[in-house]
Each structure stands twice: as structure tokens, then as C-alpha cells.
Coordinates of C-alpha atoms in Angstrom, one line a residue:
M1 CA 89.1 77.5 -13.4
I2 CA 91.5 76.7 -10.5
Y3 CA 94.7 77.5 -12.6
K4 CA 95.8 80.8 -13.6
E5 CA 99.2 80.7 -15.9
T6 CA 102.0 78.0 -16.7
I7 CA 105.6 78.5 -15.7
L8 CA 108.7 76.4 -16.5
S9 CA 110.8 74.3 -13.8
K10 CA 114.3 74.5 -13.6
N11 CA 114.9 71.7 -16.1
N12 CA 112.1 73.5 -18.4
L13 CA 109.2 71.5 -18.1
P14 CA 106.1 73.1 -18.3
L15 CA 103.9 73.6 -14.7
P16 CA 100.7 74.7 -14.1
V17 CA 100.1 77.5 -11.4
F18 CA 96.9 77.7 -9.2
N19 CA 95.0 80.5 -8.5
T20 CA 96.8 80.8 -5.3
G21 CA 100.1 81.3 -6.8
K22 CA 101.3 78.1 -6.0
P23 CA 102.8 75.5 -8.8
M24 CA 101.2 72.5 -8.8
H25 CA 104.4 70.1 -9.4
S26 CA 107.8 70.4 -8.3
K27 CA 110.0 73.1 -9.6
Y28 CA 112.9 70.9 -9.7
N29 CA 111.9 67.4 -10.9
P30 CA 108.3 67.1 -11.9
S31 CA 109.0 64.1 -14.1
Q32 CA 109.6 62.0 -11.0
E33 CA 106.4 62.8 -9.2
M34 CA 103.9 60.0 -8.0
P35 CA 100.5 60.5 -7.0
V36 CA 99.8 59.7 -3.4
L37 CA 97.6 57.1 -1.7
P38 CA 95.2 58.1 1.2
A39 CA 97.0 55.6 3.4
E40 CA 100.4 56.4 2.0
N41 CA 101.4 53.0 2.4
G42 CA 103.9 53.3 -0.5
N43 CA 102.4 50.5 -2.6
V44 CA 101.0 50.7 -5.7
P45 CA 98.9 47.8 -6.6
A46 CA 99.5 46.2 -10.2
E47 CA 95.8 45.9 -11.2
G48 CA 92.7 47.4 -10.2
F49 CA 90.5 50.4 -11.1
F50 CA 92.2 54.0 -10.1
L51 CA 91.1 57.3 -9.4
V52 CA 93.2 59.9 -9.6
I53 CA 92.2 63.4 -8.2
G54 CA 93.8 66.1 -10.0
I55 CA 95.5 66.2 -13.7
G56 CA 97.7 69.2 -14.1
A57 CA 100.4 68.6 -16.5
G58 CA 100.1 64.6 -16.1
Y59 CA 103.5 63.6 -14.7
H60 CA 102.3 61.8 -11.9
I61 CA 99.8 59.9 -14.1
K62 CA 102.3 58.9 -16.4
N63 CA 104.7 57.7 -13.7
L64 CA 101.8 55.5 -11.9
L65 CA 101.4 53.5 -15.2
N66 CA 104.8 52.2 -14.8
N67 CA 103.4 50.2 -12.0
L68 CA 100.3 48.7 -13.8
T69 CA 99.7 45.6 -15.8
K70 CA 95.5 45.3 -15.9
Y71 CA 94.0 48.3 -15.2
C72 CA 91.6 51.4 -16.0
I73 CA 92.4 54.9 -14.8
V74 CA 89.9 57.8 -14.6
A75 CA 91.7 61.3 -13.7
V76 CA 89.3 64.0 -12.7
E77 CA 89.8 67.8 -12.6
A78 CA 87.9 70.4 -10.6
D79 CA 85.6 71.8 -13.8
K80 CA 85.4 71.4 -17.5
E81 CA 87.7 74.7 -17.9
S82 CA 90.3 73.5 -15.4
L83 CA 90.2 70.1 -17.8
G84 CA 90.5 72.0 -20.9
Y85 CA 93.8 73.8 -19.7
C86 CA 95.3 70.7 -18.6
R87 CA 94.7 69.0 -22.2
N88 CA 97.1 71.3 -23.5
F89 CA 100.2 70.0 -21.4
P90 CA 102.4 67.3 -23.7
I91 CA 102.2 64.5 -21.1
V92 CA 98.4 64.9 -20.9
K93 CA 98.0 64.8 -24.7
E94 CA 100.0 61.6 -24.5
I95 CA 98.2 59.8 -21.7
S96 CA 94.8 60.9 -23.4
E97 CA 95.5 58.7 -26.2
N98 CA 95.8 55.4 -23.9
K99 CA 92.4 53.5 -24.2
N100 CA 92.5 52.6 -20.2
I101 CA 92.9 56.2 -19.1
I102 CA 89.6 58.6 -18.9
L103 CA 90.1 62.1 -18.4
C104 CA 86.9 64.1 -17.0
S105 CA 85.7 67.1 -14.7
K106 CA 83.9 66.8 -11.8
E107 CA 80.6 67.2 -13.4
N108 CA 81.0 64.2 -15.3
L109 CA 82.5 61.8 -12.9
P110 CA 79.3 60.0 -11.5
L111 CA 78.5 59.1 -15.0
I112 CA 82.2 57.8 -16.0
L113 CA 82.3 55.8 -12.7
L114 CA 79.2 54.1 -13.2
Q115 CA 79.9 53.2 -16.9
N116 CA 83.5 52.1 -16.3
Y117 CA 84.1 50.7 -12.9
I118 CA 83.2 47.0 -13.1
P119 CA 84.2 45.3 -9.9
S120 CA 84.1 41.7 -11.6
K121 CA 86.6 42.9 -13.9
Y122 CA 89.0 45.1 -12.2
G123 CA 88.6 44.1 -8.5
N124 CA 89.4 47.0 -6.0
F125 CA 88.8 50.5 -6.2
Y126 CA 91.8 53.0 -5.5
T127 CA 91.7 56.6 -5.1
F128 CA 94.9 58.7 -5.5
S129 CA 95.6 62.3 -5.3
Q130 CA 98.3 64.7 -6.4
R131 CA 99.2 66.4 -3.0
A132 CA 99.6 70.0 -4.3
W133 CA 96.2 69.7 -5.9
Q134 CA 94.5 68.3 -2.9
N135 CA 96.2 71.2 -0.5
E136 CA 95.3 74.2 -2.8
N137 CA 91.6 72.9 -3.5
P138 CA 90.2 71.4 -0.2
A139 CA 86.5 72.3 -0.9
E140 CA 86.7 70.6 -4.4
Y141 CA 88.6 67.8 -3.2
N142 CA 85.7 67.1 -0.5
K143 CA 83.0 67.4 -3.2
I144 CA 84.9 64.8 -5.4
E145 CA 84.9 62.5 -2.5
T146 CA 81.7 63.0 -1.6
I147 CA 80.7 62.3 -5.3
V148 CA 82.8 59.0 -5.2
K149 CA 81.6 57.8 -2.1
E150 CA 77.7 58.3 -3.4
T151 CA 78.6 56.6 -6.7
L152 CA 80.5 53.7 -5.3
K153 CA 77.4 53.1 -3.2
N154 CA 75.3 52.9 -6.2
I155 CA 77.7 50.4 -7.7
S156 CA 78.1 48.4 -4.6
N157 CA 74.1 47.9 -4.9
D158 CA 74.3 47.1 -8.6
F159 CA 77.4 44.4 -8.0
S160 CA 75.3 43.0 -5.3
V161 CA 72.4 42.4 -7.5
Q162 CA 74.8 40.8 -10.2
A163 CA 76.5 38.5 -7.6
H164 CA 72.8 37.4 -6.3
F165 CA 71.4 37.2 -9.8
G166 CA 74.5 36.5 -12.1
K167 CA 74.3 32.8 -12.6
I168 CA 70.2 32.8 -12.9
W169 CA 70.4 35.6 -15.8
Q170 CA 72.8 34.0 -17.8
R171 CA 70.6 30.5 -17.6
N172 CA 67.4 32.6 -18.1
I173 CA 68.8 34.2 -21.4
I174 CA 70.0 31.1 -22.9
I175 CA 66.8 29.3 -22.3
N176 CA 64.5 32.1 -23.4
L177 CA 66.6 32.4 -26.6
K178 CA 66.2 28.9 -27.2
D179 CA 62.8 29.2 -27.7
F180 CA 63.0 32.9 -29.5
K181 CA 62.1 33.0 -33.0
K182 CA 61.2 36.8 -33.7
N183 CA 59.2 39.4 -31.7
P184 CA 55.7 39.8 -32.8
S185 CA 54.6 43.4 -34.3
L186 CA 53.3 45.6 -31.3
K187 CA 50.1 47.8 -32.3
L188 CA 49.7 50.4 -29.5
N189 CA 47.5 53.2 -29.7
T190 CA 49.3 56.0 -28.9
K191 CA 46.7 58.5 -29.0
L192 CA 45.6 57.3 -25.7
T193 CA 47.3 58.4 -22.4
A194 CA 49.2 55.5 -21.0
A195 CA 48.3 54.4 -17.9
I196 CA 51.2 52.9 -16.0
I197 CA 49.9 50.6 -13.3
A198 CA 52.2 49.9 -10.2
A199 CA 51.3 47.6 -7.2
G200 CA 51.6 50.4 -4.5
P201 CA 48.7 50.6 -1.9
T202 CA 47.1 53.8 -3.3
L203 CA 46.0 51.7 -6.3
D204 CA 43.2 50.7 -3.9
Y205 CA 41.7 54.0 -4.4
S206 CA 42.8 55.1 -8.0
I207 CA 41.8 52.0 -9.8
E208 CA 38.1 53.2 -9.7
K209 CA 39.3 56.2 -12.1
L210 CA 40.8 53.5 -14.2
K211 CA 37.7 51.6 -14.3
Q212 CA 35.3 54.6 -15.3
N213 CA 37.7 56.1 -18.0
R214 CA 38.8 52.6 -19.2
T215 CA 38.5 53.9 -22.9
S216 CA 40.7 56.9 -22.4
Y217 CA 43.6 54.7 -21.4
Y218 CA 46.1 52.3 -23.0
I219 CA 47.2 50.2 -19.7
I220 CA 50.7 49.1 -19.4
T221 CA 50.8 46.9 -16.1
T222 CA 53.5 45.8 -13.9
D223 CA 53.6 42.2 -13.4
T224 CA 53.1 42.5 -9.7
A225 CA 49.8 44.7 -10.3
Y226 CA 48.4 42.2 -13.0
S227 CA 46.4 40.0 -10.9
T228 CA 44.8 43.1 -9.1
L229 CA 43.7 44.3 -12.5
I230 CA 42.1 40.9 -13.5
K231 CA 40.4 40.5 -10.0
Y232 CA 38.9 43.9 -11.0
G233 CA 37.8 42.7 -14.4
I234 CA 40.3 45.1 -16.2
A235 CA 42.0 43.5 -19.1
P236 CA 45.5 45.4 -19.7
D237 CA 46.9 46.2 -22.9
L238 CA 50.3 45.3 -22.1
V239 CA 52.1 43.6 -19.0
V240 CA 55.7 44.1 -18.3
S241 CA 58.0 41.6 -16.3
V242 CA 61.5 42.1 -15.7
D243 CA 62.0 39.4 -12.7
A244 CA 64.6 36.7 -13.1
Q245 CA 63.1 34.7 -10.1
Q246 CA 60.8 31.5 -10.3
V247 CA 58.3 32.9 -7.8
S248 CA 57.4 35.9 -10.2
V249 CA 55.5 33.2 -12.3
T250 CA 52.7 33.5 -9.5
H251 CA 52.0 36.9 -10.8
F252 CA 50.4 35.4 -13.8
Y253 CA 48.1 32.3 -12.1
D254 CA 45.0 34.6 -12.5
C255 CA 45.7 34.9 -16.6
P256 CA 42.9 33.8 -18.3
I257 CA 42.8 31.5 -21.3
N258 CA 43.0 33.6 -24.4
N259 CA 39.8 32.5 -26.3
G260 CA 40.2 35.2 -29.0
S261 CA 38.5 38.1 -27.1
N262 CA 41.5 39.1 -25.3
D263 CA 44.0 38.9 -28.3
K264 CA 45.1 42.7 -27.8
T265 CA 46.7 41.8 -24.5
Y266 CA 50.6 41.6 -25.3
F267 CA 53.1 40.4 -22.6
I268 CA 56.6 41.9 -23.0
F269 CA 59.3 40.4 -20.8
D270 CA 63.2 41.2 -20.5
I271 CA 65.1 38.2 -21.9
C272 CA 66.6 37.7 -18.4
T273 CA 63.2 36.8 -17.1
N274 CA 62.5 33.4 -15.7
P275 CA 61.7 30.9 -18.8
A276 CA 58.6 29.8 -16.8
I277 CA 56.8 32.9 -17.2
P278 CA 56.9 33.5 -20.9
S279 CA 56.0 29.7 -21.4
Y280 CA 53.0 29.9 -18.8
V281 CA 51.4 32.8 -20.9
R282 CA 52.1 31.3 -24.2
N283 CA 50.6 28.3 -23.5
K284 CA 47.4 30.5 -22.4
G285 CA 47.4 32.0 -25.8
Y286 CA 49.0 35.2 -25.7
P287 CA 51.6 36.8 -27.7
V288 CA 55.3 37.4 -26.0
F289 CA 57.5 40.1 -27.0
F290 CA 61.2 40.3 -25.8
F291 CA 63.3 43.2 -24.8
H292 CA 66.9 43.6 -23.2
S293 CA 67.9 45.8 -20.3
G294 CA 71.7 46.1 -20.7
H295 CA 72.9 42.6 -19.4
P296 CA 76.2 42.3 -21.8
L297 CA 75.1 38.9 -22.9
S298 CA 71.7 40.3 -23.7
Q299 CA 72.8 43.0 -25.4
L300 CA 74.9 40.7 -27.7
A301 CA 72.1 38.8 -28.5
S302 CA 70.1 42.0 -29.4
E303 CA 72.7 42.4 -32.4
Y304 CA 71.2 39.1 -34.0
A305 CA 67.8 39.1 -32.6
A306 CA 66.4 42.7 -32.7
L307 CA 65.5 43.0 -29.0
P308 CA 65.1 46.6 -28.2
Y309 CA 66.8 48.0 -25.2
V310 CA 64.2 49.0 -22.8
E311 CA 65.4 51.2 -19.4
T312 CA 64.6 49.7 -16.0
G313 CA 66.3 52.5 -14.0
A314 CA 67.8 50.8 -10.8
G315 CA 66.0 47.5 -11.7
T316 CA 62.2 48.5 -11.1
V317 CA 59.5 47.3 -13.5
T318 CA 57.5 50.6 -13.2
I319 CA 60.6 52.5 -14.9
A320 CA 60.6 49.5 -17.5
C321 CA 56.7 50.2 -18.1
C322 CA 57.5 54.0 -18.5
D323 CA 60.2 53.4 -20.9
T324 CA 58.1 50.8 -23.2
A325 CA 55.5 53.8 -23.3
R326 CA 58.2 56.2 -24.4
L327 CA 59.7 53.9 -27.0
A328 CA 56.0 53.1 -28.4
G329 CA 55.7 57.0 -28.7
F330 CA 53.2 57.9 -25.9
K331 CA 53.6 61.6 -25.0
K332 CA 51.2 61.5 -22.0
I333 CA 51.7 58.8 -19.1
E334 CA 49.6 58.8 -16.0
L335 CA 50.9 56.6 -13.1
F336 CA 48.8 54.7 -10.8
G337 CA 50.1 53.0 -7.6
A338 CA 53.6 54.1 -7.9
D339 CA 54.1 55.2 -4.6
F340 CA 57.5 54.0 -3.9
A341 CA 56.5 53.8 -0.5
Y342 CA 54.7 51.7 2.4
S343 CA 51.5 53.7 2.8
H344 CA 48.2 53.1 4.4
G345 CA 50.0 50.6 6.8
K346 CA 50.4 48.0 4.1
P347 CA 53.3 47.1 1.2
Y348 CA 51.0 46.4 -1.8
T349 CA 47.5 46.9 -3.1
K350 CA 44.9 44.6 -2.7
G351 CA 44.7 41.3 -5.1
T352 CA 48.4 40.7 -5.4
Y353 CA 49.9 37.5 -5.3
L354 CA 51.3 37.9 -1.8
E355 CA 47.8 38.4 -0.4
T356 CA 46.9 34.9 -1.7
Q357 CA 50.2 33.5 -0.5
F358 CA 50.2 35.2 2.8
M359 CA 46.2 34.4 3.5
T360 CA 46.6 30.7 2.5
S361 CA 49.5 30.1 5.0
A362 CA 48.1 32.4 7.7
T363 CA 47.5 30.8 11.3
R364 CA 46.1 32.1 14.4
I365 CA 49.5 32.8 15.7
I366 CA 51.1 34.0 12.6
P367 CA 48.0 36.2 10.8
Q368 CA 48.5 37.5 7.6
E369 CA 49.1 41.1 9.0
M370 CA 52.4 39.9 10.9
K371 CA 53.7 38.7 7.5
F372 CA 53.0 42.1 5.8
T373 CA 54.5 43.5 8.6
A374 CA 57.6 41.5 8.7
L375 CA 57.9 42.1 4.9
M376 CA 57.8 46.0 5.4
Y377 CA 60.4 46.4 8.0
R378 CA 63.0 43.6 7.1
T379 CA 65.0 46.8 6.3
P380 CA 65.1 50.4 8.2
L381 CA 61.9 52.5 7.2
Q382 CA 61.8 56.4 7.6
K383 CA 58.8 58.6 7.3
K384 CA 58.5 59.7 3.7
E385 CA 58.8 63.6 3.3
N386 CA 56.3 65.8 1.3
S387 CA 53.6 63.1 1.3
S388 CA 50.0 63.7 1.3
E389 CA 49.6 60.3 3.1
E390 CA 50.1 60.1 7.0
R391 CA 51.4 56.6 7.2
A392 CA 53.8 56.6 4.5
F393 CA 57.3 55.2 5.1
V394 CA 60.2 54.5 2.6
S395 CA 63.4 52.4 2.7
D396 CA 66.8 53.2 0.8
V397 CA 65.7 51.0 -2.0
L398 CA 62.3 52.7 -2.5
Q399 CA 64.0 56.0 -2.4
R400 CA 66.4 54.7 -4.9
Y401 CA 63.6 53.7 -7.2
E402 CA 61.9 57.1 -7.1
K403 CA 64.9 59.1 -7.7
T404 CA 65.8 57.1 -10.7
L405 CA 62.2 57.7 -11.8
F406 CA 62.6 61.5 -11.6
Y407 CA 65.9 61.2 -13.5
W408 CA 64.3 59.3 -16.1
A409 CA 61.4 61.5 -16.9
E410 CA 63.8 64.5 -16.8
K411 CA 66.3 62.7 -19.4
H412 CA 63.8 62.1 -21.8
G413 CA 61.9 65.1 -21.8
Y414 CA 58.9 64.3 -19.5
K415 CA 57.4 66.9 -17.1
K416 CA 56.4 65.4 -14.0
N417 CA 53.1 66.7 -12.2
L418 CA 52.1 64.2 -9.4
N419 CA 51.1 61.2 -11.0
L420 CA 50.9 62.9 -14.5
M421 CA 54.1 63.1 -16.9
E422 CA 53.9 64.9 -20.6
C423 CA 56.7 65.2 -23.1
K424 CA 56.3 68.2 -25.7
S425 CA 58.3 66.6 -28.3
Q426 CA 57.6 63.2 -29.9
P427 CA 59.4 60.3 -28.2
Q428 CA 61.3 57.9 -30.2
T429 CA 59.1 55.3 -31.6
T430 CA 61.3 53.0 -33.8
Q431 CA 62.9 50.5 -31.3
L432 CA 59.7 48.5 -30.8
S433 CA 59.0 48.0 -34.4
E434 CA 62.0 46.1 -35.7
S435 CA 61.5 42.4 -36.1
R436 CA 64.2 39.9 -37.4
D437 CA 64.6 35.9 -37.6
F438 CA 66.8 34.8 -34.7
N439 CA 69.0 31.7 -35.2
F440 CA 69.8 30.2 -31.8
K441 CA 72.5 27.7 -33.2
S442 CA 74.3 30.4 -35.1
F443 CA 74.2 32.7 -31.9
I444 CA 75.5 30.3 -29.7
E445 CA 78.4 29.1 -31.8
K446 CA 79.4 32.7 -32.1
W447 CA 79.3 33.5 -28.5
I448 CA 81.3 30.4 -27.6
N449 CA 84.1 31.1 -30.7
G450 CA 84.1 34.6 -29.2
L451 CA 84.7 33.7 -25.8
S452 CA 87.6 31.3 -26.5
S453 CA 89.6 34.3 -28.0
K454 CA 88.0 36.6 -25.2
K455 CA 86.2 38.9 -27.6
Y456 CA 83.1 38.6 -25.7
E457 CA 84.6 38.3 -22.3
E458 CA 82.2 41.2 -20.9
T459 CA 79.3 38.9 -21.3
L460 CA 80.4 36.8 -18.5
L461 CA 81.1 39.5 -16.1
P462 CA 77.7 39.0 -14.0
Y463 CA 78.3 35.3 -13.8
I464 CA 82.0 36.2 -12.5
A465 CA 80.4 38.6 -10.2
F466 CA 78.0 35.6 -8.8
L467 CA 81.5 33.3 -8.5
Q468 CA 83.3 36.1 -6.3
S469 CA 80.5 36.4 -4.0
K470 CA 79.4 32.6 -3.6
K471 CA 82.8 30.5 -3.5
C472 CA 85.6 31.9 -5.2
K473 CA 86.5 35.2 -3.5
N474 CA 90.3 34.7 -3.3
I475 CA 91.2 33.7 -6.9
S476 CA 92.4 36.0 -9.6
I477 CA 90.2 37.2 -12.4
F478 CA 91.6 35.1 -15.0
E479 CA 91.0 31.8 -12.7
L480 CA 87.2 33.2 -12.4
Y481 CA 86.8 33.8 -16.5
N482 CA 88.0 30.2 -16.9
L483 CA 85.6 28.9 -14.6
A484 CA 82.8 31.0 -16.2
Y485 CA 84.1 30.0 -19.8
K486 CA 83.8 26.3 -18.7
N487 CA 80.2 27.0 -17.6
A488 CA 79.3 28.7 -20.9
I489 CA 80.6 26.0 -23.2
R490 CA 78.2 23.5 -21.5
Y491 CA 75.6 25.1 -23.8
N492 CA 77.1 23.6 -26.8
K493 CA 74.7 20.3 -26.1
W494 CA 71.9 22.6 -27.3
I495 CA 73.3 22.9 -30.7

């Protein structure tokens, strides 16, 4: 803990004292204290997301509130013991009852920021500090700054994705729900090992093991690797897709017509998936199952449609496959082609849709190899550390995907050893078994009515992110909400 005792100011207000012996707040008039902006320009914005470093007795946080209208404040302390000490001060008890203020320790700060800082809702992110706290605890202050920098980078990546896909996600969700009645029951043989098939280059070599031991595996494949399996004569048990883009339907062009012998293959899609994909495989005669991955509109729909929540980590279908296996109850998972790297000099395994696409459009001047090279080097690469493959390179995105997989495994009790993951306890199995009839008309009516009263305003945030990035950069959140609302009420035509 960074504090050692409490003393009284000249006007009898309690003051925390640091381990160095110096009080955190002014001895004369602590109730007038304000936090300090890094730029020290003296201007406190009225709206935004505010991080306050150093809680102490909370005088500076209470005074900050006088300048704010629309806000969320996260106040952070050095550790859990220091936070517990600060909670004993009257002002801290008072502000902790404010639903727009979150108190946390440094250990919980990344999760708190990820869960609560929504750029499309709050706009700018501001960091304040309590001057004495910063001066007396420079090491802790620097650690918090590093945490904030890394977390904001992740939030920025997520916001960029929302800005890119916000409009198409909303469109896809509504169209998929329009044709949705209920999910079929899934019959998965959890006594087998779940084989998760990604489309990394090493699948070229490991696929033989899959073929020779087919009866030992329950095969759950990513959409990118699906066509590869079909070309090798392997019918997967479950196919997972999370992509919202139209181009993703090309993953399924090799899907054979279901004549009754392939009725064990299920296709499971994020409700944000491009509607052309579930429509295509339905017409081939296969059952389609929908889940949601956290989009606020799909989350709302799950309350009416019994859509299970499936984790996708940083937005990768490989983790969606792993989480589907977990929810089904598989204790053993084996990864195939989950390289999270460009290895053997190429980005994907043989037989993906890109191989066909690049080959058919190749010329003597621009051969297939040049197109794959351009795909790999579209962002900076670096050599992958601790890799058995000499020619393995990674990008920032691939590294983030791999880290997220390790985090997912640790979170859910799977011990990872190379390509094998095993959970000693029994994973959760209930979410994939629930089925409920869905009434699209009733859902749309409740959603639109809720939007008119701003009850469901968070369901529009990804679309608002799209508006902010594309054409409405300099208008207020209120105006952005109105634009998004006007777009949403157009779906009344379908009811």
C-alpha cells in the first residue's frame, strides 16, 4: 500500500499520508483541489471519458464533477490495498455511489477501460492526475500510463473495426433475423477430441493426420479452411463463420449438395454474418445455427431469439471455433493450421478461395505468387520468435490473435501444450442446447420503440462509429444518434 496514515487539515478534513510522510492533499483547503491535465491548459471539457490517476480522499474528483455534463470517470489507485484504504474517506464513499464513476486498482484497469470506454458514446479520452500522487509515486504513475497506452491501442483497433463494419453489421443482423425462426438442436459427440481447423500453411502437412484418424476427431472448421477440407475429401462436422463481408460467401462455393449422407454437418454463423452465406448453405440442404458475439443489437436480439454468446477474442474465427467446442462440452481440443503466422513462404494453406481467385486472375506479368506476396506484405512483418519454422513471419494483427487465444485458454481452464488444449474440469454445455421461437415483428417493434426513448441507444453505437469515421466527424453525439435512429426506423417497412 502507498499510504501509511490519515491526518486532519487545518479545517479538520481528513487527509491521506503517503509512505514518504507527505500528505496527498493541501493542509489548508483540500476541498478546493482540482486534478491536473497533462497539458495543464486549465480547460476541463464538459463531455468525455475521464481517467483520474490517484484517488486519495477524493476531493479533486468531486470538484471535477462540477464541470461535467455527459461523462464517465474511472479513478485508479496503485493497488487493491490502497483502493480499500481510500474507500473509507467520506467523499470517496459519496462519489462511489455515482453510477458514472468507477473506482478501481491498477490490476483491474485494462478490463475496466475495455468494458467502459466507448469512443462513439463518450468521444475523447482525457487523463488527469492528482499532482502530489504523481510526484510521490512516479513508478506507479508510469506503470499506469503504460497500461493506458496499450489498452487504448486495443480499443482503437476495435473502434476502427466498428467504424469499418458498423453499417454492414446492423444491416446483416436485421436481414438474418428477418428469416430466423429458431435454432436447430446441435448433436455433437463430445467424447471425441475437437479438431479445430484453421487455414494456416502448416495445414498442408498436418491434414494427413486428420485424414488417417478421422474417426477420432469431431471436426470444427473455420470458413477459410472449409474448401480445403472438401478438396481433400473430408466432410467436417461443424463449420463456423463470423465474417460480415460479401466476399466470404466464396468460402462455401465447394459445398456439396446435401443428399442425405451429409446431414451431420452443421453450419454455425455469427448473426452479423453476411446473409448471402446462410442463404447459400440452406439452399444446399444444410441446417444453419446462429450465435452472437457481443454486438449490442445482436445481444438484445439474443434475449428474444436464444442466440448463444460465442467468444471471438480479437475477432478471429479460430477462437470462435474453440469457444463453440467449449460451449458444447469438449474437454480436449487439437489445433490444425492455427499458425498465426505466414510460414513456408505463404499466408494460407492449399485449397482456400484465395488460391482459386488468384490463380484464375494470374498473368505472366502478375503471377499468383506476386498476389500472395502483396497480401503478406501489406503491413509490416517481423520474424516469429520461438518458431520451429525458419520462415515464419508475423504482423501486429496476427500477434494479437495469438495472444487472445492464449488468454482464452487460460480464462476457461484449458492447458495449452503446442497444438493440444485440455480442460481438466467439465466445460459449460448449456448455451448451445436452448431453443426458442423468434418473432421478428415483435422484436423490431420493441427495438424501434425502445430507441425512441433511448432505452436501447447502445445498440446503435457501432453504426454511430461508422458515421463518425465516414461523413460526420464534426457533429455532436446527439446529432449522430438522431441520424442512426432515422436509419433504424426504416426497418419498420418489414413489419
